[in-house]
PDB file of C-alpha atoms and ligand atoms in Angstrom:
ATOM      1  CA  UNK U   1       0.000   0.000   0.000  1.00  0.00           C
ATOM      2  CA  UNK U   2       1.252   3.480  -0.905  1.00  0.00           C
ATOM      3  CA  UNK U   3       0.023   6.472   1.104  1.00  0.00           C
ATOM      4  CA  UNK U   4       0.360   9.952  -0.347  1.00  0.00           C
ATOM      5  CA  UNK U   5       0.103  12.747   2.228  1.00  0.00           C
ATOM      6  CA  UNK U   6      -0.599  16.133   0.650  1.00  0.00           C
ATOM      7  CA  UNK U   7      -3.219  16.338  -2.119  1.00  0.00           C
ATOM      8  CA  UNK U   8      -1.576  19.156  -4.102  1.00  0.00           C
ATOM      9  CA  UNK U   9      -0.105  19.309  -7.596  1.00  0.00           C
ATOM     10  CA  UNK U  10       2.515  16.593  -7.094  1.00  0.00           C
ATOM     11  CA  UNK U  11       0.499  14.487  -4.630  1.00  0.00           C
ATOM     12  CA  UNK U  12      -2.591  14.277  -6.824  1.00  0.00           C
ATOM     13  CA  UNK U  13      -0.480  13.494  -9.893  1.00  0.00           C
ATOM     14  CA  UNK U  14       1.247  10.630  -8.048  1.00  0.00           C
ATOM     15  CA  UNK U  15      -2.117   9.421  -6.771  1.00  0.00           C
ATOM     16  CA  UNK U  16      -3.587   9.454 -10.321  1.00  0.00           C
ATOM     17  CA  UNK U  17      -0.614   7.598 -11.682  1.00  0.00           C
ATOM     18  CA  UNK U  18      -0.269   4.844  -9.070  1.00  0.00           C
ATOM     19  CA  UNK U  19      -4.038   4.320  -9.265  1.00  0.00           C
ATOM     20  CA  UNK U  20      -3.864   3.968 -13.052  1.00  0.00           C
ATOM     21  CA  UNK U  21      -1.108   1.367 -12.585  1.00  0.00           C
ATOM     22  CA  UNK U  22      -3.437  -0.626 -10.267  1.00  0.00           C
ATOM     23  CA  UNK U  23      -1.297  -0.051  -7.176  1.00  0.00           C
ATOM     24  CA  UNK U  24      -3.303   0.183  -3.940  1.00  0.00           C
ATOM     25  CA  UNK U  25      -3.053   3.787  -2.933  1.00  0.00           C
ATOM     26  CA  UNK U  26      -4.564   6.276  -0.487  1.00  0.00           C
ATOM     27  CA  UNK U  27      -4.411  10.070  -0.550  1.00  0.00           C
ATOM     28  CA  UNK U  28      -4.518  11.992   2.756  1.00  0.00           C
ATOM     29  CA  UNK U  29      -5.367  15.659   3.176  1.00  0.00           C
ATOM     30  CA  UNK U  30      -4.775  17.865   6.228  1.00  0.00           C
ATOM     31  CA  UNK U  31      -7.953  16.886   8.015  1.00  0.00           C
ATOM     32  CA  UNK U  32      -7.837  13.135   7.327  1.00  0.00           C
ATOM     33  CA  UNK U  33      -7.181  10.743  10.202  1.00  0.00           C
ATOM     34  CA  UNK U  34      -3.744   9.255   9.474  1.00  0.00           C
ATOM     35  CA  UNK U  35      -3.595   6.847  12.447  1.00  0.00           C
ATOM     36  CA  UNK U  36      -4.473   3.798  10.299  1.00  0.00           C
ATOM     37  CA  UNK U  37      -1.643   4.411   7.845  1.00  0.00           C
ATOM     38  CA  UNK U  38       0.436   1.366   6.932  1.00  0.00           C
ATOM     39  CA  UNK U  39       2.924   0.668   4.163  1.00  0.00           C
ATOM     40  CA  UNK U  40       4.961   3.145   2.139  1.00  0.00           C
ATOM     41  CA  UNK U  41       4.406   6.857   2.771  1.00  0.00           C
ATOM     42  CA  UNK U  42       5.249   9.678   0.347  1.00  0.00           C
ATOM     43  CA  UNK U  43       4.843  13.135   1.885  1.00  0.00           C
ATOM     44  CA  UNK U  44       3.901  15.672  -0.803  1.00  0.00           C
ATOM     45  CA  UNK U  45       3.047  18.653   1.384  1.00  0.00           C
ATOM     46  CA  UNK U  46       4.830  21.982   0.997  1.00  0.00           C
ATOM     47  CA  UNK U  47       8.514  21.581   2.007  1.00  0.00           C
ATOM     48  CA  UNK U  48       8.166  23.425   5.300  1.00  0.00           C
ATOM     49  CA  UNK U  49       5.409  21.058   6.475  1.00  0.00           C
ATOM     50  CA  UNK U  50       7.166  17.754   5.720  1.00  0.00           C
ATOM     51  CA  UNK U  51       8.903  17.432   9.117  1.00  0.00           C
ATOM     52  CA  UNK U  52       5.682  18.229  11.016  1.00  0.00           C
ATOM     53  CA  UNK U  53       3.802  15.555   9.094  1.00  0.00           C
ATOM     54  CA  UNK U  54       6.588  13.098   9.908  1.00  0.00           C
ATOM     55  CA  UNK U  55       6.354  13.975  13.618  1.00  0.00           C
ATOM     56  CA  UNK U  56       2.621  13.333  13.453  1.00  0.00           C
ATOM     57  CA  UNK U  57       2.876   9.892  11.779  1.00  0.00           C
ATOM     58  CA  UNK U  58       6.242   8.437  12.734  1.00  0.00           C
ATOM     59  CA  UNK U  59       4.896   6.032  15.368  1.00  0.00           C
ATOM     60  CA  UNK U  60       2.439   4.381  12.977  1.00  0.00           C
ATOM     61  CA  UNK U  61       2.971   1.197  11.003  1.00  0.00           C
ATOM     62  CA  UNK U  62       5.234   2.621   8.304  1.00  0.00           C
ATOM     63  CA  UNK U  63       7.401   0.429   6.075  1.00  0.00           C
ATOM     64  CA  UNK U  64       9.313   3.225   4.279  1.00  0.00           C
ATOM     65  CA  UNK U  65       8.923   6.969   3.998  1.00  0.00           C
ATOM     66  CA  UNK U  66       9.932   9.622   1.481  1.00  0.00           C
ATOM     67  CA  UNK U  67       9.174  13.088   0.201  1.00  0.00           C
ATOM     68  CA  UNK U  68       9.442  14.998  -3.084  1.00  0.00           C
ATOM     69  CA  UNK U  69      11.333  18.142  -2.051  1.00  0.00           C
ATOM     70  CA  UNK U  70      14.215  19.263  -4.251  1.00  0.00           C
ATOM     71  CA  UNK U  71      16.269  20.803  -1.465  1.00  0.00           C
ATOM     72  CA  UNK U  72      15.543  18.818   1.730  1.00  0.00           C
ATOM     73  CA  UNK U  73      17.291  15.500   2.129  1.00  0.00           C
ATOM     74  CA  UNK U  74      15.773  12.570   3.993  1.00  0.00           C
ATOM     75  CA  UNK U  75      18.226  12.030   6.912  1.00  0.00           C
ATOM     76  CA  UNK U  76      15.769  13.379   9.445  1.00  0.00           C
ATOM     77  CA  UNK U  77      13.488  10.346   8.961  1.00  0.00           C
ATOM     78  CA  UNK U  78      15.998   8.322  11.037  1.00  0.00           C
ATOM     79  CA  UNK U  79      16.629   4.565  10.782  1.00  0.00           C
ATOM     80  CA  UNK U  80      13.504   3.603   8.851  1.00  0.00           C
ATOM     81  CA  UNK U  81      14.018   2.998   5.071  1.00  0.00           C
ATOM     82  CA  UNK U  82      13.829   6.574   3.817  1.00  0.00           C
ATOM     83  CA  UNK U  83      14.267   8.491   0.584  1.00  0.00           C
ATOM     84  CA  UNK U  84      13.546  11.684  -1.253  1.00  0.00           C
ATOM     85  CA  UNK U  85      12.431  11.525  -4.880  1.00  0.00           C
ATOM     86  CA  UNK U  86      12.400  14.899  -6.591  1.00  0.00           C
ATOM     87  CA  UNK U  87      10.829  15.190 -10.057  1.00  0.00           C
ATOM     88  CA  UNK U  88      12.754  17.424 -12.482  1.00  0.00           C
ATOM     89  CA  UNK U  89       9.493  18.744 -13.843  1.00  0.00           C
ATOM     90  CA  UNK U  90       7.298  21.791 -13.226  1.00  0.00           C
ATOM     91  CA  UNK U  91       3.827  20.826 -11.964  1.00  0.00           C
ATOM     92  CA  UNK U  92       1.601  23.859 -12.361  1.00  0.00           C
ATOM     93  CA  UNK U  93      -1.475  21.689 -11.720  1.00  0.00           C
ATOM     94  CA  UNK U  94      -2.231  18.010 -11.011  1.00  0.00           C
ATOM     95  CA  UNK U  95      -1.392  16.035 -14.168  1.00  0.00           C
ATOM     96  CA  UNK U  96      -2.375  12.782 -15.820  1.00  0.00           C
ATOM     97  CA  UNK U  97      -0.088   9.793 -15.481  1.00  0.00           C
ATOM     98  CA  UNK U  98       1.326  10.064 -19.022  1.00  0.00           C
ATOM     99  CA  UNK U  99       2.985  13.375 -18.115  1.00  0.00           C
ATOM    100  CA  UNK U 100       5.262  11.503 -15.684  1.00  0.00           C
ATOM    101  CA  UNK U 101       6.682   9.183 -18.336  1.00  0.00           C
ATOM    102  CA  UNK U 102      10.470   9.566 -18.736  1.00  0.00           C
ATOM    103  CA  UNK U 103      10.738  12.299 -16.089  1.00  0.00           C
ATOM    104  CA  UNK U 104      14.142  12.216 -14.366  1.00  0.00           C
ATOM    105  CA  UNK U 105      13.832  12.026 -10.561  1.00  0.00           C
ATOM    106  CA  UNK U 106      16.710  13.018  -8.280  1.00  0.00           C
ATOM    107  CA  UNK U 107      16.795  10.430  -5.500  1.00  0.00           C
ATOM    108  CA  UNK U 108      18.727  10.054  -2.259  1.00  0.00           C
ATOM    109  CA  UNK U 109      18.211   8.181   0.970  1.00  0.00           C
ATOM    110  CA  UNK U 110      19.585   5.269   2.974  1.00  0.00           C
ATOM    111  CA  UNK U 111      20.335   2.113   0.996  1.00  0.00           C
ATOM    112  CA  UNK U 112      16.953   0.456   1.653  1.00  0.00           C
ATOM    113  CA  UNK U 113      15.162   3.738   0.989  1.00  0.00           C
ATOM    114  CA  UNK U 114      16.888   4.176  -2.367  1.00  0.00           C
ATOM    115  CA  UNK U 115      15.620   0.738  -3.417  1.00  0.00           C
ATOM    116  CA  UNK U 116      12.062   1.826  -2.562  1.00  0.00           C
ATOM    117  CA  UNK U 117      12.508   5.053  -4.558  1.00  0.00           C
ATOM    118  CA  UNK U 118      13.861   3.150  -7.576  1.00  0.00           C
ATOM    119  CA  UNK U 119      10.892   0.752  -7.516  1.00  0.00           C
ATOM    120  CA  UNK U 120       8.397   3.603  -7.266  1.00  0.00           C
ATOM    121  CA  UNK U 121      10.042   5.424 -10.181  1.00  0.00           C
ATOM    122  CA  UNK U 122      10.011   2.215 -12.253  1.00  0.00           C
ATOM    123  CA  UNK U 123       6.252   1.980 -11.687  1.00  0.00           C
ATOM    124  CA  UNK U 124       5.917   5.610 -12.854  1.00  0.00           C
ATOM    125  CA  UNK U 125       7.978   4.850 -16.019  1.00  0.00           C
ATOM    126  CA  UNK U 126      10.523   7.430 -14.909  1.00  0.00           C
ATOM    127  CA  UNK U 127      14.316   7.612 -14.802  1.00  0.00           C
ATOM    128  CA  UNK U 128      16.533   8.659 -11.908  1.00  0.00           C
ATOM    129  CA  UNK U 129      19.875  10.136 -10.878  1.00  0.00           C
ATOM    130  CA  UNK U 130      21.255   9.324  -7.427  1.00  0.00           C
ATOM    131  CA  UNK U 131      22.327  12.321  -5.304  1.00  0.00           C
ATOM    132  CA  UNK U 132      24.822  11.940  -2.424  1.00  0.00           C
ATOM    133  CA  UNK U 133      22.771  12.438   0.730  1.00  0.00           C
ATOM    134  CA  UNK U 134      24.342  15.727   1.884  1.00  0.00           C
ATOM    135  CA  UNK U 135      24.562  17.313  -1.592  1.00  0.00           C
ATOM    136  CA  UNK U 136      20.924  18.129  -2.161  1.00  0.00           C
ATOM    137  CA  UNK U 137      21.494  21.909  -2.223  1.00  0.00           C
ATOM    138  CA  UNK U 138      24.057  21.575  -5.046  1.00  0.00           C
ATOM    139  CA  UNK U 139      21.680  19.293  -6.928  1.00  0.00           C
ATOM    140  CA  UNK U 140      18.841  21.780  -6.579  1.00  0.00           C
ATOM    141  CA  UNK U 141      21.022  24.784  -7.458  1.00  0.00           C
ATOM    142  CA  UNK U 142      21.935  23.072 -10.751  1.00  0.00           C
ATOM    143  CA  UNK U 143      18.224  22.832 -11.588  1.00  0.00           C
ATOM    144  CA  UNK U 144      17.619  26.450 -10.560  1.00  0.00           C
ATOM    145  CA  UNK U 145      20.464  27.628 -12.803  1.00  0.00           C
ATOM    146  CA  UNK U 146      19.273  25.532 -15.773  1.00  0.00           C
ATOM    147  CA  UNK U 147      15.615  26.475 -15.451  1.00  0.00           C
ATOM    148  CA  UNK U 148      15.151  29.739 -13.511  1.00  0.00           C
ATOM    149  CA  UNK U 149      18.356  31.565 -14.497  1.00  0.00           C
ATOM    150  CA  UNK U 150      17.389  31.285 -18.165  1.00  0.00           C
ATOM    151  CA  UNK U 151      14.562  33.723 -17.285  1.00  0.00           C
ATOM    152  CA  UNK U 152      17.231  36.180 -16.145  1.00  0.00           C
ATOM    153  CA  UNK U 153      19.175  35.786 -19.398  1.00  0.00           C
ATOM    154  CA  UNK U 154      16.068  36.389 -21.510  1.00  0.00           C
ATOM    155  CA  UNK U 155      15.247  39.414 -19.350  1.00  0.00           C
ATOM    156  CA  UNK U 156      18.719  40.855 -20.117  1.00  0.00           C
ATOM    157  CA  UNK U 157      18.174  40.392 -23.872  1.00  0.00           C
ATOM    158  CA  UNK U 158      14.796  42.072 -23.495  1.00  0.00           C
ATOM    159  CA  UNK U 159      16.383  45.086 -21.750  1.00  0.00           C
ATOM    160  CA  UNK U 160      18.808  45.458 -24.685  1.00  0.00           C
ATOM    161  CA  UNK U 161      15.961  45.199 -27.220  1.00  0.00           C
ATOM    162  CA  UNK U 162      14.051  47.868 -25.284  1.00  0.00           C
ATOM    163  CA  UNK U 163      17.029  50.162 -25.900  1.00  0.00           C
ATOM    164  CA  UNK U 164      16.606  49.702 -29.647  1.00  0.00           C
ATOM    165  CA  UNK U 165      12.801  49.755 -29.437  1.00  0.00           C
ATOM    166  CA  UNK U 166      12.106  46.223 -30.579  1.00  0.00           C
ATOM    167  CA  UNK U 167       9.234  44.664 -28.628  1.00  0.00           C
ATOM    168  CA  UNK U 168       9.042  41.131 -29.858  1.00  0.00           C
ATOM    169  CA  UNK U 169      11.782  38.858 -28.495  1.00  0.00           C
ATOM    170  CA  UNK U 170      10.271  35.538 -29.557  1.00  0.00           C
ATOM    171  CA  UNK U 171      13.014  34.912 -32.121  1.00  0.00           C
ATOM    172  CA  UNK U 172      15.595  35.278 -29.315  1.00  0.00           C
ATOM    173  CA  UNK U 173      13.726  32.658 -27.294  1.00  0.00           C
ATOM    174  CA  UNK U 174      13.755  30.431 -30.403  1.00  0.00           C
ATOM    175  CA  UNK U 175      17.498  31.063 -30.741  1.00  0.00           C
ATOM    176  CA  UNK U 176      17.902  29.962 -27.153  1.00  0.00           C
ATOM    177  CA  UNK U 177      15.881  26.775 -27.737  1.00  0.00           C
ATOM    178  CA  UNK U 178      17.936  25.916 -30.862  1.00  0.00           C
ATOM    179  CA  UNK U 179      21.160  26.460 -28.911  1.00  0.00           C
ATOM    180  CA  UNK U 180      19.953  24.251 -26.045  1.00  0.00           C
ATOM    181  CA  UNK U 181      19.015  21.488 -28.489  1.00  0.00           C
ATOM    182  CA  UNK U 182      22.456  21.818 -30.103  1.00  0.00           C
ATOM    183  CA  UNK U 183      24.063  21.358 -26.670  1.00  0.00           C
ATOM    184  CA  UNK U 184      21.985  18.209 -26.170  1.00  0.00           C
ATOM    185  CA  UNK U 185      23.090  16.871 -29.550  1.00  0.00           C
ATOM    186  CA  UNK U 186      26.734  17.970 -29.732  1.00  0.00           C
ATOM    187  CA  UNK U 187      27.762  18.756 -26.155  1.00  0.00           C
ATOM    188  CA  UNK U 188      28.796  22.204 -24.861  1.00  0.00           C
ATOM    189  CA  UNK U 189      32.066  22.456 -26.792  1.00  0.00           C
ATOM    190  CA  UNK U 190      30.707  21.059 -30.071  1.00  0.00           C
ATOM    191  CA  UNK U 191      27.692  23.375 -30.017  1.00  0.00           C
ATOM    192  CA  UNK U 192      29.538  26.583 -29.075  1.00  0.00           C
ATOM    193  CA  UNK U 193      29.103  29.491 -31.522  1.00  0.00           C
ATOM    194  CA  UNK U 194      29.564  33.263 -31.225  1.00  0.00           C
ATOM    195  CA  UNK U 195      32.442  35.670 -30.576  1.00  0.00           C
ATOM    196  CA  UNK U 196      34.226  33.465 -27.997  1.00  0.00           C
ATOM    197  CA  UNK U 197      34.232  30.439 -30.305  1.00  0.00           C
ATOM    198  CA  UNK U 198      35.874  32.683 -32.987  1.00  0.00           C
ATOM    199  CA  UNK U 199      38.100  34.398 -30.406  1.00  0.00           C
ATOM    200  CA  UNK U 200      36.749  37.668 -31.829  1.00  0.00           C
ATOM    201  CA  UNK U 201      38.271  40.075 -29.305  1.00  0.00           C
ATOM    202  CA  UNK U 202      37.003  43.211 -31.049  1.00  0.00           C
ATOM    203  CA  UNK U 203      33.362  42.130 -30.610  1.00  0.00           C
ATOM    204  CA  UNK U 204      33.947  40.841 -27.079  1.00  0.00           C
ATOM    205  CA  UNK U 205      35.413  44.204 -25.985  1.00  0.00           C
ATOM    206  CA  UNK U 206      32.852  46.393 -27.792  1.00  0.00           C
ATOM    207  CA  UNK U 207      29.996  44.412 -26.252  1.00  0.00           C
ATOM    208  CA  UNK U 208      31.653  44.539 -22.826  1.00  0.00           C
ATOM    209  CA  UNK U 209      31.490  48.364 -23.003  1.00  0.00           C
ATOM    210  CA  UNK U 210      27.773  48.288 -23.899  1.00  0.00           C
ATOM    211  CA  UNK U 211      27.074  45.747 -21.156  1.00  0.00           C
ATOM    212  CA  UNK U 212      28.731  48.064 -18.656  1.00  0.00           C
ATOM    213  CA  UNK U 213      26.684  51.061 -19.859  1.00  0.00           C
ATOM    214  CA  UNK U 214      23.359  49.248 -19.680  1.00  0.00           C
ATOM    215  CA  UNK U 215      23.768  46.903 -16.693  1.00  0.00           C
ATOM    216  CA  UNK U 216      26.286  48.957 -14.721  1.00  0.00           C
ATOM    217  CA  UNK U 217      28.883  46.237 -14.192  1.00  0.00           C
ATOM    218  CA  UNK U 218      31.364  44.108 -16.120  1.00  0.00           C
ATOM    219  CA  UNK U 219      31.754  41.316 -13.557  1.00  0.00           C
ATOM    220  CA  UNK U 220      28.757  39.329 -14.833  1.00  0.00           C
ATOM    221  CA  UNK U 221      29.888  39.805 -18.448  1.00  0.00           C
ATOM    222  CA  UNK U 222      33.462  38.754 -17.643  1.00  0.00           C
ATOM    223  CA  UNK U 223      32.245  35.752 -15.646  1.00  0.00           C
ATOM    224  CA  UNK U 224      30.206  34.475 -18.607  1.00  0.00           C
ATOM    225  CA  UNK U 225      32.922  35.182 -21.184  1.00  0.00           C
ATOM    226  CA  UNK U 226      35.381  33.315 -18.961  1.00  0.00           C
ATOM    227  CA  UNK U 227      32.981  30.358 -18.712  1.00  0.00           C
ATOM    228  CA  UNK U 228      32.627  30.326 -22.510  1.00  0.00           C
ATOM    229  CA  UNK U 229      36.417  30.251 -22.910  1.00  0.00           C
ATOM    230  CA  UNK U 230      36.512  27.321 -20.489  1.00  0.00           C
ATOM    231  CA  UNK U 231      33.968  25.536 -22.701  1.00  0.00           C
ATOM    232  CA  UNK U 232      36.026  26.384 -25.826  1.00  0.00           C
ATOM    233  CA  UNK U 233      39.135  25.000 -24.146  1.00  0.00           C
ATOM    234  CA  UNK U 234      37.057  22.083 -22.798  1.00  0.00           C
ATOM    235  CA  UNK U 235      38.001  22.477 -19.146  1.00  0.00           C
TER     236      UNK U 235
HETATM  237  N1  LIG Y 301       5.055  21.835  -8.018  1.00  0.00           N
HETATM  238  C1  LIG Y 301       6.206  21.490  -8.565  1.00  0.00           C
HETATM  239  O1  LIG Y 301       6.490  21.848  -9.725  1.00  0.00           O
HETATM  240  C2  LIG Y 301       7.195  20.632  -7.831  1.00  0.00           C
HETATM  241  C3  LIG Y 301       8.277  20.101  -8.575  1.00  0.00           C
HETATM  242  C4  LIG Y 301       9.181  19.286  -7.912  1.00  0.00           C
HETATM  243  C5  LIG Y 301       9.022  19.008  -6.567  1.00  0.00           C
HETATM  244  N2  LIG Y 301       7.985  19.553  -5.880  1.00  0.00           N
HETATM  245  C6  LIG Y 301       7.880  19.208  -4.455  1.00  0.00           C
HETATM  246  O2  LIG Y 301       6.707  18.450  -4.257  1.00  0.00           O
HETATM  247  C7  LIG Y 301       6.144  18.738  -2.965  1.00  0.00           C
HETATM  248  C8  LIG Y 301       4.711  19.209  -3.143  1.00  0.00           C
HETATM  249  O3  LIG Y 301       4.697  20.375  -3.940  1.00  0.00           O
HETATM  250  P1  LIG Y 301       3.348  20.868  -4.640  1.00  0.00           P
HETATM  251  O4  LIG Y 301       3.759  21.905  -5.615  1.00  0.00           O
HETATM  252  O5  LIG Y 301       2.530  19.686  -5.064  1.00  0.00           O
HETATM  253  O6  LIG Y 301       2.637  21.584  -3.388  1.00  0.00           O
HETATM  254  P2  LIG Y 301       1.114  22.044  -3.264  1.00  0.00           P
HETATM  255  O7  LIG Y 301       0.454  22.022  -4.611  1.00  0.00           O
HETATM  256  O8  LIG Y 301       1.118  23.294  -2.470  1.00  0.00           O
HETATM  257  O9  LIG Y 301       0.446  20.880  -2.422  1.00  0.00           O
HETATM  258  C9  LIG Y 301       0.712  20.615  -1.075  1.00  0.00           C
HETATM  259  C10 LIG Y 301      -0.522  19.961  -0.512  1.00  0.00           C
HETATM  260  O10 LIG Y 301      -0.262  19.455   0.794  1.00  0.00           O
HETATM  261  C11 LIG Y 301      -1.383  19.770   1.614  1.00  0.00           C
HETATM  262  N3  LIG Y 301      -1.025  19.705   3.033  1.00  0.00           N
HETATM  263  C12 LIG Y 301      -0.432  20.644   3.809  1.00  0.00           C
HETATM  264  N4  LIG Y 301      -0.295  20.187   5.076  1.00  0.00           N
HETATM  265  C13 LIG Y 301      -0.808  18.927   5.093  1.00  0.00           C
HETATM  266  C14 LIG Y 301      -0.953  17.928   6.112  1.00  0.00           C
HETATM  267  N5  LIG Y 301      -0.560  18.144   7.367  1.00  0.00           N
HETATM  268  N6  LIG Y 301      -1.515  16.745   5.771  1.00  0.00           N
HETATM  269  C15 LIG Y 301      -1.931  16.513   4.496  1.00  0.00           C
HETATM  270  N7  LIG Y 301      -1.847  17.429   3.497  1.00  0.00           N
HETATM  271  C16 LIG Y 301      -1.274  18.618   3.790  1.00  0.00           C
HETATM  272  C17 LIG Y 301      -1.758  21.158   1.132  1.00  0.00           C
HETATM  273  O11 LIG Y 301      -3.019  21.549   1.599  1.00  0.00           O
HETATM  274  P3  LIG Y 301      -3.269  23.163   1.818  1.00  0.00           P
HETATM  275  O12 LIG Y 301      -3.174  23.767   0.447  1.00  0.00           O
HETATM  276  O13 LIG Y 301      -4.632  23.182   2.400  1.00  0.00           O
HETATM  277  O14 LIG Y 301      -2.191  23.648   2.725  1.00  0.00           O
HETATM  278  C18 LIG Y 301      -1.715  20.927  -0.387  1.00  0.00           C
HETATM  279  O15 LIG Y 301      -2.885  20.287  -0.843  1.00  0.00           O
HETATM  280  C19 LIG Y 301       7.071  19.790  -2.340  1.00  0.00           C
HETATM  281  O16 LIG Y 301       8.013  19.125  -1.539  1.00  0.00           O
HETATM  282  C20 LIG Y 301       7.747  20.422  -3.541  1.00  0.00           C
HETATM  283  O17 LIG Y 301       9.018  20.967  -3.219  1.00  0.00           O
HETATM  284  C21 LIG Y 301       7.063  20.357  -6.481  1.00  0.00           C
END
C-alpha cells in the first residue's frame, strides 16, 4: 500500500498515476485521520510542512517513507528505510499519469530507501539520478540555474531590445531553444558558436562596453565570457 500525504499538484499526480497502474493507494489531506496508515508513505506537502507531518505519523505502522522536495534531504526520517524523490518537472497543476513518463527524478536516501525510490520510479515509467545524501542543495542549485536563471538571461536580452525599441523577443527565445538542443546533440564544446568560439576580441570588448553602460557592471559579463572560454578550451 502506498500512502500519499498532501493532495496538491505533485500528490494528486502521483495518486492518479499509481491508481492507473493498479497499485493500492490512499491520498490523505490535512484533516484526514492518518492513524491507520500502513505501508509506504510519500509526503507531498509543501517543504516546510514535511517534518511536522513526519512527527505526526512516525509512530504508525510505516514500512518506508519519502518526500518529493528538491532541497531537503531525507536524513531526518531516522533509521527507517527513507528516501527523497524529486521530479525534475514543473507541476503547475495536477497532471495525468502520461505526463510523468520519462521524467528524471533526483533520488537520495539510505540504501533500503533508495531501493524503494527506484521501484516507485520504475512503476511511474521514470528515470533517476542518485544524489549523495548531503549534496541536495548543489543538486537543486543546478536545476535552478538551468531552469530559472534562463529567465534572467532572456530578461537581459529584453532590456537590450528595449534600448533599440524592438518589442518582440520571440526569435531570441527560439534562438535559445535551438542552442539548447544543439548542446543536447553535440555537447557544450561542439555546439559553441559566437564571438568566444571565434576568439573575436574586437566584438567581445565592444559588447563589454555596452554591457557596462546598460547593466552597470562588467563582472557578470566577464564571468560568462570566462565560462565560454573554459567551454572552448574544454576544461
Ligand atoms: N510543483 C512542482 O512543480 C514541484 C516540482 C518538484 C518538486 N515539488 C515538491 O513536491 C512537494 C509538493 O509540492 P506541490 O507543488 O505539489 O505543493 P502544493 O500544490 O502546495 O500541495 C501541497 C498539498 O499538501 C497539503 N497539506 C499541507 N499540510 C498537510 C498535512 N498536514 N496533511 C496533508 N496534506 C497537507 C496542502 O493543503 P493546503 O493547500 O490546504 O495547505 C496541499 O494540498 C514539495 O516538496 C515540492 O518541493 C514540487
